[in-house]
Short mmCIF file of C-alpha atoms and ligand atoms in Angstrom, two decimals:
data_model
loop_
_atom_site.label_atom_id
_atom_site.label_comp_id
_atom_site.label_asym_id
_atom_site.label_seq_id
_atom_site.Cartn_x
_atom_site.Cartn_y
_atom_site.Cartn_z
CA MET A 1 -0.12 0.01 0.15
CA ASP A 2 1.22 3.65 -0.82
CA PHE A 3 0.59 4.74 3.00
CA GLU A 4 1.78 8.27 1.77
CA LYS A 5 -1.15 8.48 -0.90
CA GLU A 6 -3.61 6.82 1.22
CA LYS A 7 -2.78 9.20 4.15
CA ASN A 8 -3.54 12.48 1.66
CA ARG A 9 -6.53 10.70 0.46
CA VAL A 10 -7.96 11.19 3.81
CA PHE A 11 -6.98 14.68 3.96
CA ASP A 12 -8.38 15.21 0.49
CA ILE A 13 -11.76 13.87 1.63
CA ILE A 14 -11.71 16.15 4.71
CA ALA A 15 -10.90 19.04 2.28
CA LYS A 16 -13.65 18.25 -0.20
CA GLN A 17 -16.22 17.94 2.94
CA ASN A 18 -15.02 21.24 4.53
CA LYS A 19 -15.41 22.95 0.92
CA TRP A 20 -18.75 21.62 0.21
CA ARG A 21 -21.19 20.95 3.52
CA GLY A 22 -18.99 23.55 5.01
CA GLY A 23 -18.60 26.35 2.63
CA GLU A 24 -20.79 26.00 -0.04
CA CYS A 25 -24.21 24.25 0.73
CA LEU A 26 -27.59 25.61 2.39
CA ASN A 27 -27.93 23.04 4.93
CA MET A 28 -31.14 22.50 6.18
CA ILE A 29 -31.37 18.81 7.88
CA ALA A 30 -33.34 19.91 10.90
CA SER A 31 -31.18 17.77 13.36
CA GLU A 32 -27.83 19.35 12.38
CA ASN A 33 -25.71 22.08 13.43
CA VAL A 34 -22.33 23.61 13.81
CA MET A 35 -20.35 24.77 16.87
CA SER A 36 -18.91 28.00 17.66
CA PRO A 37 -15.18 28.59 16.91
CA VAL A 38 -14.68 28.89 20.52
CA ALA A 39 -16.37 25.67 21.21
CA THR A 40 -14.57 24.03 18.34
CA LYS A 41 -11.36 25.15 20.10
CA ALA A 42 -12.55 23.62 23.33
CA TYR A 43 -13.31 20.17 21.54
CA VAL A 44 -9.55 19.15 20.82
CA SER A 45 -7.55 18.54 24.05
CA ASP A 46 -6.06 15.77 26.02
CA PHE A 47 -9.41 14.87 26.91
CA MET A 48 -10.17 13.32 24.00
CA HIS A 49 -7.41 10.38 24.93
CA ARG A 50 -8.93 9.56 28.25
CA TYR A 51 -11.22 7.31 30.17
CA ALA A 52 -13.33 8.48 33.10
CA GLU A 53 -15.61 5.88 34.51
CA GLY A 54 -18.58 6.23 36.95
CA LEU A 55 -19.70 9.57 38.34
CA PRO A 56 -17.74 12.72 39.34
CA HIS A 57 -15.20 12.34 42.15
CA GLN A 58 -16.25 8.45 42.19
CA ARG A 59 -14.46 7.21 39.48
CA TYR A 60 -12.66 3.82 39.00
CA TYR A 61 -9.64 5.26 37.30
CA GLN A 62 -7.02 7.60 38.27
CA GLY A 63 -5.87 11.10 36.59
CA THR A 64 -9.60 12.18 36.42
CA LYS A 65 -9.47 15.23 38.72
CA PHE A 66 -9.80 17.97 36.02
CA THR A 67 -12.42 15.47 34.23
CA ASP A 68 -14.32 15.92 37.13
CA ASP A 69 -14.20 19.27 37.39
CA ILE A 70 -15.14 20.05 33.50
CA GLU A 71 -18.08 17.43 34.27
CA ASP A 72 -19.49 19.13 37.41
CA MET A 73 -19.43 22.27 35.45
CA CYS A 74 -21.38 21.00 32.67
CA ASN A 75 -24.09 19.35 34.86
CA ASP A 76 -24.48 22.58 36.97
CA LEU A 77 -24.80 24.85 33.95
CA ALA A 78 -27.21 22.73 32.26
CA LYS A 79 -29.38 22.23 35.66
CA LYS A 80 -29.35 26.09 35.39
CA LEU A 81 -30.25 26.68 31.89
CA PHE A 82 -32.96 23.83 31.60
CA GLY A 83 -34.52 24.27 35.44
CA ALA A 84 -33.65 20.82 36.14
CA ASP A 85 -32.43 19.32 39.07
CA PHE A 86 -30.71 16.59 37.95
CA ALA A 87 -27.98 16.27 34.97
CA ASP A 88 -26.04 13.65 33.32
CA ASN A 89 -23.85 14.33 30.51
CA ARG A 90 -22.32 11.07 30.23
CA VAL A 91 -24.80 9.96 27.37
CA ILE A 92 -22.64 10.18 24.07
CA SER A 93 -26.02 10.43 21.96
CA GLY A 94 -29.66 11.30 22.18
CA GLY A 95 -30.39 7.81 20.79
CA VAL A 96 -27.94 6.53 23.75
CA ALA A 97 -29.97 8.65 26.39
CA ASN A 98 -33.29 6.83 25.41
CA VAL A 99 -31.42 3.50 25.61
CA CYS A 100 -30.47 4.16 29.20
CA VAL A 101 -33.82 6.21 30.50
CA PHE A 102 -36.32 3.56 28.51
CA SER A 103 -34.42 0.40 30.14
CA ALA A 104 -33.85 2.06 33.60
CA LEU A 105 -37.75 2.70 34.01
CA ALA A 106 -39.54 -0.07 32.45
CA LYS A 107 -38.69 -3.79 32.57
CA PRO A 108 -38.33 -6.12 29.55
CA GLY A 109 -42.22 -6.82 28.36
CA GLU A 110 -43.73 -3.61 29.93
CA LEU A 111 -45.43 -0.77 27.67
CA LEU A 112 -43.90 2.67 26.07
CA MET A 113 -46.24 4.61 24.69
CA GLY A 114 -45.70 7.47 22.53
CA PRO A 115 -46.41 9.38 19.13
CA GLY A 116 -45.37 6.86 16.56
CA THR A 117 -42.62 7.69 13.88
CA PRO A 118 -45.16 8.72 11.33
CA ALA A 119 -46.50 11.15 13.92
CA GLY A 120 -42.70 12.79 14.45
CA SER A 121 -41.32 10.25 16.81
CA HIS A 122 -37.59 8.94 16.94
CA ILE A 123 -37.12 5.65 15.99
CA SER A 124 -35.49 5.02 19.25
CA HIS A 125 -38.88 5.18 20.54
CA GLU A 126 -39.99 2.10 18.60
CA LYS A 127 -40.22 -1.55 18.71
CA PHE A 128 -37.87 -2.04 15.90
CA GLY A 129 -35.41 0.77 17.59
CA ALA A 130 -34.42 0.94 21.05
CA ALA A 131 -37.51 0.19 22.88
CA GLY A 132 -37.74 -2.76 21.46
CA VAL A 133 -33.71 -3.42 21.77
CA VAL A 134 -34.43 -3.16 25.36
CA ALA A 135 -37.39 -5.63 24.99
CA LEU A 136 -40.16 -2.94 25.82
CA ASN A 137 -43.64 -3.24 23.91
CA VAL A 138 -44.54 -0.18 22.15
CA GLU A 139 -48.09 1.02 21.34
CA HIS A 140 -48.58 4.65 19.75
CA TYR A 141 -50.89 7.56 20.56
CA GLU A 142 -53.85 8.34 18.69
CA PHE A 143 -53.35 11.11 15.83
CA ASP A 144 -55.70 13.90 15.02
CA PHE A 145 -55.02 13.96 11.21
CA GLU A 146 -57.27 16.73 10.73
CA ARG A 147 -55.27 19.12 13.17
CA TYR A 148 -52.11 16.96 12.12
CA ASP A 149 -51.21 16.61 15.69
CA ILE A 150 -51.52 14.20 18.84
CA ASP A 151 -55.22 13.49 19.58
CA VAL A 152 -55.12 14.07 23.12
CA GLU A 153 -58.32 13.07 24.39
CA LYS A 154 -58.48 9.58 22.69
CA THR A 155 -54.64 9.28 23.97
CA VAL A 156 -55.43 9.85 27.36
CA ALA A 157 -58.06 7.64 27.01
CA LYS A 158 -55.66 4.82 25.55
CA ILE A 159 -52.94 5.51 28.26
CA ARG A 160 -55.69 4.97 30.98
CA SER A 161 -56.96 1.55 29.09
CA LEU A 162 -53.50 0.56 28.32
CA LYS A 163 -51.34 1.61 31.56
CA PRO A 164 -48.15 2.21 30.17
CA LYS A 165 -44.92 2.51 32.30
CA ILE A 166 -43.41 5.28 30.26
CA VAL A 167 -45.28 7.87 28.15
CA THR A 168 -43.04 9.68 25.85
CA LEU A 169 -43.21 13.20 24.01
CA GLY A 170 -41.08 15.33 21.45
CA GLY A 171 -39.77 13.80 18.64
CA SER A 172 -38.15 14.38 14.87
CA VAL A 173 -40.64 16.06 13.60
CA ILE A 174 -42.28 18.52 16.02
CA GLN A 175 -43.65 21.62 15.03
CA PHE A 176 -45.73 22.77 18.07
CA PRO A 177 -45.26 22.21 21.54
CA HIS A 178 -46.58 18.93 22.80
CA PRO A 179 -49.32 18.43 25.62
CA VAL A 180 -47.06 17.63 28.45
CA ARG A 181 -49.36 18.79 31.05
CA GLU A 182 -52.15 16.54 29.78
CA ILE A 183 -50.19 13.58 29.18
CA ARG A 184 -48.42 13.91 32.95
CA ALA A 185 -52.18 14.04 34.26
CA ALA A 186 -52.94 10.89 32.76
CA ALA A 187 -49.35 9.50 33.68
CA ASP A 188 -49.75 10.17 37.59
CA GLU A 189 -53.08 8.13 37.58
CA ILE A 190 -51.57 4.86 36.26
CA GLY A 191 -47.84 5.79 37.87
CA ALA A 192 -46.16 6.26 34.53
CA THR A 193 -42.96 8.27 34.19
CA VAL A 194 -43.35 11.03 31.27
CA VAL A 195 -40.03 11.12 28.90
CA TYR A 196 -39.81 14.20 26.84
CA ASP A 197 -37.52 13.50 23.99
CA GLY A 198 -36.21 17.35 23.75
CA ALA A 199 -33.35 16.12 20.96
CA HIS A 200 -34.35 18.52 18.26
CA VAL A 201 -35.92 21.41 20.43
CA LEU A 202 -33.20 21.63 23.00
CA GLY A 203 -31.75 24.88 21.78
CA LEU A 204 -35.17 26.30 21.70
CA ILE A 205 -35.95 25.30 25.08
CA ALA A 206 -33.00 26.73 26.29
CA GLY A 207 -33.53 30.13 24.46
CA GLY A 208 -37.15 30.00 26.28
CA GLU A 209 -38.79 30.13 22.59
CA PHE A 210 -40.30 26.94 23.09
CA GLN A 211 -42.45 24.87 25.78
CA GLN A 212 -40.10 23.94 28.82
CA PRO A 213 -40.90 20.13 29.18
CA LEU A 214 -39.57 20.20 32.65
CA LYS A 215 -41.89 22.71 34.26
CA GLU A 216 -44.75 21.35 32.57
CA GLY A 217 -44.70 18.19 34.15
CA ALA A 218 -42.16 15.76 32.21
CA HIS A 219 -40.07 13.94 34.79
CA VAL A 220 -37.09 13.57 32.48
CA MET A 221 -36.04 14.99 29.46
CA THR A 222 -33.40 13.45 27.31
CA ALA A 223 -32.08 15.22 23.91
CA SER A 224 -29.02 15.02 21.45
CA THR A 225 -26.56 18.16 22.37
CA HIS A 226 -26.09 19.10 18.51
CA LYS A 227 -29.52 19.81 16.80
CA THR A 228 -30.89 23.31 17.66
CA PHE A 229 -28.62 23.01 20.36
CA PRO A 230 -25.30 24.26 18.98
CA GLY A 231 -23.01 22.17 20.92
CA PRO A 232 -20.63 18.91 20.46
CA GLN A 233 -22.22 16.13 19.08
CA GLY A 234 -23.66 14.27 21.97
CA GLY A 235 -26.68 13.42 24.66
CA ILE A 236 -27.88 14.50 27.89
CA VAL A 237 -30.55 13.72 30.33
CA LEU A 238 -32.01 15.99 32.43
CA GLY A 239 -34.82 15.33 35.51
CA LYS A 240 -37.06 17.30 37.47
CA GLY A 241 -38.59 16.52 40.81
CA LEU A 242 -37.45 12.68 39.90
CA ASP A 243 -37.34 10.29 43.10
CA GLU A 244 -34.02 9.45 44.17
CA LYS A 245 -34.65 5.72 42.99
CA ARG A 246 -35.64 6.23 39.29
CA GLN A 247 -32.50 8.90 39.07
CA ARG A 248 -30.27 6.12 40.42
CA LYS A 249 -31.32 3.72 37.97
CA ILE A 250 -31.10 5.83 34.97
CA GLN A 251 -27.60 6.36 36.16
CA ASN A 252 -26.86 2.83 36.73
CA ARG A 253 -28.06 2.31 33.44
CA ILE A 254 -25.30 4.83 31.68
CA PHE A 255 -22.66 3.17 33.95
CA PRO A 256 -22.09 0.50 34.40
CA GLY A 257 -24.92 -0.19 32.04
CA ILE A 258 -24.32 1.31 28.64
CA VAL A 259 -21.70 3.66 28.54
CA SER A 260 -18.19 2.89 29.62
CA ASN A 261 -16.11 5.87 27.93
CA HIS A 262 -18.03 8.88 27.60
CA HIS A 263 -15.92 10.83 25.06
CA VAL A 264 -14.93 13.08 27.67
CA HIS A 265 -13.62 15.73 24.99
CA ARG A 266 -17.41 16.80 24.70
CA LEU A 267 -17.37 18.31 27.73
CA PRO A 268 -15.44 21.29 27.61
CA ALA A 269 -17.12 22.36 24.15
CA MET A 270 -20.35 21.47 26.20
CA ALA A 271 -19.78 23.71 28.52
CA ILE A 272 -18.67 26.47 26.14
CA THR A 273 -21.90 26.03 24.02
CA LEU A 274 -24.25 26.13 27.49
CA LEU A 275 -22.50 29.22 28.47
CA GLU A 276 -23.23 30.59 24.73
CA MET A 277 -26.74 29.48 25.07
CA MET A 278 -27.27 31.31 28.17
CA GLU A 279 -25.56 34.50 26.67
CA PHE A 280 -27.00 34.38 23.17
CA GLY A 281 -29.54 31.70 23.01
CA LYS A 282 -32.70 33.56 23.28
CA ASP A 283 -31.89 35.52 20.25
CA TYR A 284 -30.77 32.64 18.24
CA ALA A 285 -33.82 30.75 19.11
CA LYS A 286 -36.27 33.58 18.30
CA GLN A 287 -34.62 34.09 14.87
CA THR A 288 -34.35 30.60 14.21
CA VAL A 289 -38.18 30.23 14.58
CA LYS A 290 -38.90 33.43 12.72
CA ASN A 291 -36.83 32.08 9.91
CA SER A 292 -38.55 28.79 10.16
CA LYS A 293 -42.24 30.33 9.68
CA ALA A 294 -40.86 32.81 7.04
CA LEU A 295 -39.31 29.89 4.73
CA ALA A 296 -42.47 27.45 5.39
CA GLY A 297 -44.83 30.80 4.44
CA GLU A 298 -42.70 31.55 1.45
CA LEU A 299 -42.77 27.93 0.23
CA ASP A 300 -46.11 27.58 0.65
CA ARG A 301 -47.04 30.71 -1.38
CA LEU A 302 -44.64 29.52 -4.15
CA GLY A 303 -47.05 26.39 -4.54
CA MET A 304 -45.44 23.71 -2.29
CA LYS A 305 -47.73 22.20 0.55
CA VAL A 306 -46.55 22.86 3.83
CA LEU A 307 -48.32 21.27 6.41
CA MET A 308 -50.17 22.78 9.63
CA LYS A 309 -51.08 25.73 7.61
CA GLU A 310 -54.08 26.60 9.51
CA ARG A 311 -51.62 27.03 12.51
CA GLY A 312 -49.00 28.93 10.76
CA PHE A 313 -47.11 25.93 9.83
CA THR A 314 -44.66 26.06 12.72
CA VAL A 315 -43.27 27.62 15.86
CA SER A 316 -40.34 25.33 16.07
CA HIS A 317 -36.92 25.31 13.91
CA GLN A 318 -38.74 22.92 11.45
CA PHE A 319 -41.48 22.38 9.38
CA ILE A 320 -42.80 19.27 6.82
CA ALA A 321 -44.26 19.62 3.39
CA ASP A 322 -46.15 16.82 1.45
CA VAL A 323 -44.02 16.89 -1.85
CA ARG A 324 -46.49 14.18 -3.58
CA ASN A 325 -46.97 16.59 -6.57
CA PHE A 326 -43.56 16.83 -6.97
CA GLY A 327 -42.60 13.25 -7.26
CA GLY A 328 -42.16 12.30 -3.53
CA GLY A 329 -39.82 13.00 -0.71
CA THR A 330 -36.80 11.36 -2.44
CA LYS A 331 -36.98 12.75 -5.71
CA VAL A 332 -37.04 16.31 -4.07
CA ALA A 333 -34.71 15.48 -1.57
CA ASP A 334 -32.06 14.42 -4.63
CA ALA A 335 -32.85 17.66 -6.81
CA LEU A 336 -32.21 19.80 -3.74
CA GLU A 337 -28.85 18.05 -3.43
CA GLU A 338 -28.06 18.52 -6.81
CA CYS A 339 -28.23 22.41 -6.04
CA ASN A 340 -26.10 21.87 -3.29
CA MET A 341 -29.54 22.51 -0.71
CA ILE A 342 -29.31 19.51 1.92
CA ILE A 343 -32.85 18.46 3.41
CA ASN A 344 -34.26 14.97 4.38
CA LYS A 345 -37.15 13.19 2.95
CA ASN A 346 -39.50 12.26 5.49
CA LEU A 347 -42.33 10.15 6.45
CA LEU A 348 -45.70 11.77 6.89
CA ALA A 349 -48.31 10.54 9.50
CA PHE A 350 -50.86 8.84 6.91
CA ASP A 351 -47.50 7.09 5.31
CA ASP A 352 -46.83 3.40 5.63
CA VAL A 353 -43.76 3.01 7.93
CA ASN A 354 -42.38 0.41 5.74
CA ASN A 355 -42.29 2.98 2.45
CA ALA A 356 -39.56 4.85 4.29
CA ALA A 357 -37.40 4.76 0.88
CA ASN A 358 -39.99 7.16 -0.66
CA PRO A 359 -42.02 8.72 1.85
CA SER A 360 -44.77 11.69 1.28
CA GLY A 361 -42.45 14.39 2.66
CA ILE A 362 -39.65 16.19 3.38
CA ARG A 363 -38.59 17.98 6.58
CA VAL A 364 -36.69 21.32 6.90
CA GLY A 365 -34.91 22.79 9.36
CA THR A 366 -33.86 26.55 9.85
CA GLN A 367 -31.42 26.53 12.79
CA GLU A 368 -28.04 25.86 10.94
CA LEU A 369 -28.86 28.85 8.45
CA THR A 370 -29.70 31.23 11.04
CA ARG A 371 -26.51 30.50 13.05
CA PHE A 372 -24.72 31.79 10.24
CA GLY A 373 -26.55 34.76 10.42
CA MET A 374 -29.80 34.56 7.76
CA LYS A 375 -32.75 36.13 8.43
CA GLU A 376 -36.50 36.24 6.98
CA LYS A 377 -34.92 38.38 3.60
CA GLU A 378 -32.87 35.11 3.10
CA MET A 379 -35.35 32.78 3.58
CA LYS A 380 -37.38 34.35 0.80
CA GLN A 381 -34.36 33.40 -1.48
CA VAL A 382 -33.81 30.12 -0.30
CA ALA A 383 -37.70 29.33 -0.97
CA ASP A 384 -37.20 30.63 -4.56
CA LEU A 385 -33.75 28.62 -5.02
CA MET A 386 -35.57 25.33 -3.56
CA VAL A 387 -38.77 25.78 -6.01
CA ARG A 388 -36.56 26.31 -8.87
CA ALA A 389 -34.29 23.43 -8.05
CA ILE A 390 -37.72 20.94 -7.64
CA GLY A 391 -39.28 22.73 -10.76
CA GLY A 392 -36.27 21.42 -12.89
CA GLU A 393 -34.53 24.60 -13.58
CA ASN A 394 -30.87 24.37 -14.94
CA LYS A 395 -28.97 22.75 -11.75
CA GLU A 396 -25.83 24.68 -12.23
CA LYS A 397 -27.39 28.10 -12.52
CA VAL A 398 -29.17 27.40 -9.39
CA LYS A 399 -26.30 25.95 -7.80
CA LYS A 400 -24.54 28.59 -8.53
CA GLU A 401 -26.71 30.85 -6.82
CA VAL A 402 -26.93 28.67 -3.79
CA VAL A 403 -22.89 28.99 -3.67
CA GLU A 404 -23.04 32.60 -3.76
CA LEU A 405 -25.77 33.19 -1.34
CA ARG A 406 -23.69 30.66 1.29
CA GLY A 407 -20.70 32.63 0.55
CA ARG A 408 -22.38 35.82 2.18
CA PHE A 409 -22.92 34.11 5.38
CA LYS A 410 -19.61 32.06 6.58
CA GLU A 411 -19.31 33.06 10.15
CA VAL A 412 -20.86 31.51 13.16
CA GLN A 413 -23.24 34.18 15.14
CA TYR A 414 -24.81 33.94 18.54
CA CYS A 415 -21.59 32.92 20.24
CA PHE A 416 -18.63 34.17 21.73
CA LYS A 417 -15.38 35.82 19.58
CA GLY A 418 -12.20 35.35 19.85
C1 PLP B 501 -36.28 13.03 18.79
C2 PLP B 501 -34.75 12.34 18.90
N1 PLP B 501 -34.30 11.83 19.51
C3 PLP B 501 -33.12 10.80 19.64
C4 PLP B 501 -32.59 10.93 18.21
C5 PLP B 501 -31.31 10.61 18.17
O1 PLP B 501 -30.45 11.34 18.53
P1 PLP B 501 -28.72 11.15 18.09
O2 PLP B 501 -28.37 11.06 16.85
O3 PLP B 501 -27.97 11.94 18.93
O4 PLP B 501 -28.22 9.90 18.76
C6 PLP B 501 -33.09 11.81 17.04
C7 PLP B 501 -32.01 12.07 16.16
O5 PLP B 501 -32.30 12.83 15.07
C8 PLP B 501 -34.16 12.53 17.40
O6 PLP B 501 -34.42 13.07 16.36
#
């Protein structure tokens, strides 16, 4: 093997990725974001080489005194920012957070209930995903197709009747607040735990621009730390009013249960992002939602069927559109990618879950465009470019305009400088 050549190939691939996704694309995958330059600087350190099994100050390995300091800092800042009395930053992703929490709060064969994937849940809440991997049974809430949202009344009746151990809220498609208070009231009747999966909306919650699940009654909030919350790729578990027993069970599931090395180099970058969100989160979250509404509205005006129009499309960072008239989600997502606009195809609530290869919809998020300083004016331009790309206009021409637009928004905003 020519090692020099292969080594260069690695750096060539990195350079291409940085140039393309990092500099020439309009990135609108609703689950992605970019860290600030200061957080990025904090990401690469000696911590990336180390282990720290166990809880801070109760480790199984030596050499962890500074890991304890940074992990304490992350837990304290997270509790403050999210109004929690329990925080654990050791889960290395949102999916891992769900595995730990679900397996801690219910035994194999017991029931978890949630909205269901076509209605917006993440696969980790499904029988064919993490919930099934830890041997839970899964039932879905009732869906109101007219409002395109959870049917609260019928769902409460179903919860009373099926008596699940865990009820979940939050999801991967979430344009409007979920009925946390109502589901908590039903959960209290049967002794179930309410888990809100805030992976998508954590940054909006941090900025005070979405519902506050822990204040509204969720016992636990799991999340990724890299979607609307623009931190390092990782996860977090937060709790409020959770009894000692359930808290300890969750922590035991994290370690020694599932996570051994918790990728401690994430923690300094997480601490910086928590501080940045305390300082700039409100403005960032507010503009993200404004942009989401603006882009959804303009796409709708230009002929795309954006869902939940009657309710104003969205009050989060994302919206979904029914693109069957344009050939379905796969065709539209491919056409946009050819013009450097990156979104994902998405199941809609009426889709068969087995038809994930060509679902009816697309999902679009504005959190990354906002992070680079785009506002409502640019959203109009983005909508115009999207519709032209899907409409079959010359791809090179549209792509050139996309690259030019992106080129004007290169610096991360809403963060510390220097
Ligand atoms: C609602 C929700 N929960 C959990 C996850 C999994 O998070 P991660 O990719 O951090 O494992 C996702 C991923 O997009 C998600 O949308």
